[in-house]
Amino acid sequence: MDFTIEKRGETLLVRIGAAASDSQEVYEAVRACRGQSWWSCPSGECSKIGNCDTRQEGGDTVLAFTPRPGETLSATGVRECLGYVLNAARTDAGSAAAR
């Protein structure tokens, strides 16, 4: 999955240049990670995300991550976090398919 990260003020915009179903998968994986396993992500960056808004821009899906009060988001940390989350989501999907 191809994505870029852009910083605008306090917000990080993750632009996903893939099919809408893939971007929804990313959003759901980030949401699940934030809800269950902050401690297992190597960057811990997801624990700093206060809000995640999703919108369509052209053919891309954009996730807008806004930090919690008093926190600052790192593009490098979010990139590492997304790599971890996406790998975990693929592993889980592969395990479910094998059952």
PDB file of C-alpha atoms in Angstrom:
ATOM      1  CA  MET A   1       0.000   0.000   0.000  1.00  0.00           C
ATOM      2  CA  ASP A   2       1.364   3.370  -1.019  1.00  0.00           C
ATOM      3  CA  PHE A   3       1.025   6.336   1.351  1.00  0.00           C
ATOM      4  CA  THR A   4       2.656   9.690   2.081  1.00  0.00           C
ATOM      5  CA  ILE A   5       2.669  11.746   5.270  1.00  0.00           C
ATOM      6  CA  GLU A   6       2.457  15.535   5.299  1.00  0.00           C
ATOM      7  CA  LYS A   7       2.534  17.798   8.346  1.00  0.00           C
ATOM      8  CA  ARG A   8       0.065  20.722   8.477  1.00  0.00           C
ATOM      9  CA  GLY A   9       0.290  22.581  11.734  1.00  0.00           C
ATOM     10  CA  GLU A  10      -0.260  20.032  14.494  1.00  0.00           C
ATOM     11  CA  THR A  11      -2.041  17.623  12.130  1.00  0.00           C
ATOM     12  CA  LEU A  12      -0.416  14.822  10.127  1.00  0.00           C
ATOM     13  CA  LEU A  13      -2.139  13.997   6.848  1.00  0.00           C
ATOM     14  CA  VAL A  14      -1.661  10.415   5.681  1.00  0.00           C
ATOM     15  CA  ARG A  15      -2.549  10.300   1.981  1.00  0.00           C
ATOM     16  CA  ILE A  16      -3.291   6.786   0.760  1.00  0.00           C
ATOM     17  CA  GLY A  17      -3.113   6.286  -2.990  1.00  0.00           C
ATOM     18  CA  ALA A  18      -4.912   2.949  -3.026  1.00  0.00           C
ATOM     19  CA  ALA A  19      -8.417   1.572  -3.387  1.00  0.00           C
ATOM     20  CA  ALA A  20     -10.966   2.824  -0.876  1.00  0.00           C
ATOM     21  CA  SER A  21     -11.246  -0.665   0.648  1.00  0.00           C
ATOM     22  CA  ASP A  22      -7.505  -0.593   1.399  1.00  0.00           C
ATOM     23  CA  SER A  23      -7.742   2.816   3.049  1.00  0.00           C
ATOM     24  CA  GLN A  24     -10.662   1.657   5.175  1.00  0.00           C
ATOM     25  CA  GLU A  25      -8.498  -1.321   6.193  1.00  0.00           C
ATOM     26  CA  VAL A  26      -5.766   1.100   7.307  1.00  0.00           C
ATOM     27  CA  TYR A  27      -8.218   3.230   9.261  1.00  0.00           C
ATOM     28  CA  GLU A  28      -9.742   0.187  10.992  1.00  0.00           C
ATOM     29  CA  ALA A  29      -6.300  -1.254  11.778  1.00  0.00           C
ATOM     30  CA  VAL A  30      -5.121   2.029  13.337  1.00  0.00           C
ATOM     31  CA  ARG A  31      -8.350   2.300  15.323  1.00  0.00           C
ATOM     32  CA  ALA A  32      -8.021  -1.287  16.559  1.00  0.00           C
ATOM     33  CA  CYS A  33      -4.373  -0.760  17.503  1.00  0.00           C
ATOM     34  CA  ARG A  34      -5.226   2.433  19.415  1.00  0.00           C
ATOM     35  CA  GLY A  35      -7.996   0.596  21.255  1.00  0.00           C
ATOM     36  CA  GLN A  36      -6.077  -2.534  22.191  1.00  0.00           C
ATOM     37  CA  SER A  37      -2.328  -2.599  21.945  1.00  0.00           C
ATOM     38  CA  TRP A  38      -0.463   0.686  22.244  1.00  0.00           C
ATOM     39  CA  TRP A  39       2.214  -1.102  24.239  1.00  0.00           C
ATOM     40  CA  SER A  40       3.042  -3.513  21.400  1.00  0.00           C
ATOM     41  CA  CYS A  41       3.685  -0.905  18.676  1.00  0.00           C
ATOM     42  CA  PRO A  42       7.424  -0.179  18.399  1.00  0.00           C
ATOM     43  CA  SER A  43       6.913   3.586  17.999  1.00  0.00           C
ATOM     44  CA  GLY A  44       4.090   4.142  20.502  1.00  0.00           C
ATOM     45  CA  GLU A  45       3.028   7.049  18.305  1.00  0.00           C
ATOM     46  CA  CYS A  46      -0.586   5.894  18.101  1.00  0.00           C
ATOM     47  CA  SER A  47      -0.974   6.673  21.807  1.00  0.00           C
ATOM     48  CA  LYS A  48      -0.480  10.362  20.916  1.00  0.00           C
ATOM     49  CA  ILE A  49      -3.313  10.466  18.350  1.00  0.00           C
ATOM     50  CA  GLY A  50      -6.354  12.296  19.677  1.00  0.00           C
ATOM     51  CA  ASN A  51      -8.560  12.222  16.564  1.00  0.00           C
ATOM     52  CA  CYS A  52      -8.478  10.582  13.171  1.00  0.00           C
ATOM     53  CA  ASP A  53     -10.708  12.038  10.481  1.00  0.00           C
ATOM     54  CA  THR A  54     -11.079  10.354   7.087  1.00  0.00           C
ATOM     55  CA  ARG A  55     -11.933  12.054   3.817  1.00  0.00           C
ATOM     56  CA  GLN A  56     -11.672  11.478   0.065  1.00  0.00           C
ATOM     57  CA  GLU A  57      -9.570  13.860  -2.050  1.00  0.00           C
ATOM     58  CA  GLY A  58      -9.620  12.976  -5.716  1.00  0.00           C
ATOM     59  CA  GLY A  59      -8.729   9.296  -5.925  1.00  0.00           C
ATOM     60  CA  ASP A  60      -6.923   9.328  -2.576  1.00  0.00           C
ATOM     61  CA  THR A  61      -8.120   8.734   0.953  1.00  0.00           C
ATOM     62  CA  VAL A  62      -6.681  11.086   3.553  1.00  0.00           C
ATOM     63  CA  LEU A  63      -6.435  10.240   7.240  1.00  0.00           C
ATOM     64  CA  ALA A  64      -5.974  13.397   9.315  1.00  0.00           C
ATOM     65  CA  PHE A  65      -4.310  12.580  12.650  1.00  0.00           C
ATOM     66  CA  THR A  66      -4.600  15.290  15.303  1.00  0.00           C
ATOM     67  CA  PRO A  67      -2.583  14.876  18.516  1.00  0.00           C
ATOM     68  CA  ARG A  68      -3.994  14.621  22.016  1.00  0.00           C
ATOM     69  CA  PRO A  69      -3.690  17.827  24.048  1.00  0.00           C
ATOM     70  CA  GLY A  70      -0.080  18.379  25.101  1.00  0.00           C
ATOM     71  CA  GLU A  71       1.303  15.869  22.558  1.00  0.00           C
ATOM     72  CA  THR A  72       3.132  16.297  19.237  1.00  0.00           C
ATOM     73  CA  LEU A  73       2.936  13.762  16.414  1.00  0.00           C
ATOM     74  CA  SER A  74       6.052  12.643  14.573  1.00  0.00           C
ATOM     75  CA  ALA A  75       5.804  11.737  10.873  1.00  0.00           C
ATOM     76  CA  THR A  76       8.618   9.215  11.383  1.00  0.00           C
ATOM     77  CA  GLY A  77       6.803   7.640  14.334  1.00  0.00           C
ATOM     78  CA  VAL A  78       3.492   7.479  12.442  1.00  0.00           C
ATOM     79  CA  ARG A  79       5.257   5.883   9.441  1.00  0.00           C
ATOM     80  CA  GLU A  80       6.757   3.234  11.765  1.00  0.00           C
ATOM     81  CA  CYS A  81       3.395   2.752  13.483  1.00  0.00           C
ATOM     82  CA  LEU A  82       1.539   2.312  10.179  1.00  0.00           C
ATOM     83  CA  GLY A  83       4.165  -0.185   9.007  1.00  0.00           C
ATOM     84  CA  TYR A  84       3.634  -2.179  12.192  1.00  0.00           C
ATOM     85  CA  VAL A  85      -0.174  -1.933  12.066  1.00  0.00           C
ATOM     86  CA  LEU A  86      -0.372  -2.895   8.399  1.00  0.00           C
ATOM     87  CA  ASN A  87       1.955  -5.855   8.889  1.00  0.00           C
ATOM     88  CA  ALA A  88      -0.097  -7.029  11.890  1.00  0.00           C
ATOM     89  CA  ALA A  89      -3.341  -6.642   9.908  1.00  0.00           C
ATOM     90  CA  ARG A  90      -1.929  -8.714   7.017  1.00  0.00           C
ATOM     91  CA  THR A  91      -0.734 -11.404   9.454  1.00  0.00           C
ATOM     92  CA  ASP A  92      -4.159 -11.543  11.128  1.00  0.00           C
ATOM     93  CA  ALA A  93      -5.929 -11.727   7.744  1.00  0.00           C
ATOM     94  CA  GLY A  94      -3.624 -14.537   6.621  1.00  0.00           C
ATOM     95  CA  SER A  95      -4.256 -16.475   9.826  1.00  0.00           C
ATOM     96  CA  ALA A  96      -8.026 -16.069   9.457  1.00  0.00           C
ATOM     97  CA  ALA A  97      -7.900 -17.236   5.831  1.00  0.00           C
ATOM     98  CA  ALA A  98      -5.932 -20.353   6.812  1.00  0.00           C
ATOM     99  CA  ARG A  99      -8.633 -21.477   9.262  1.00  0.00           C
TER     100      ARG A  99
END
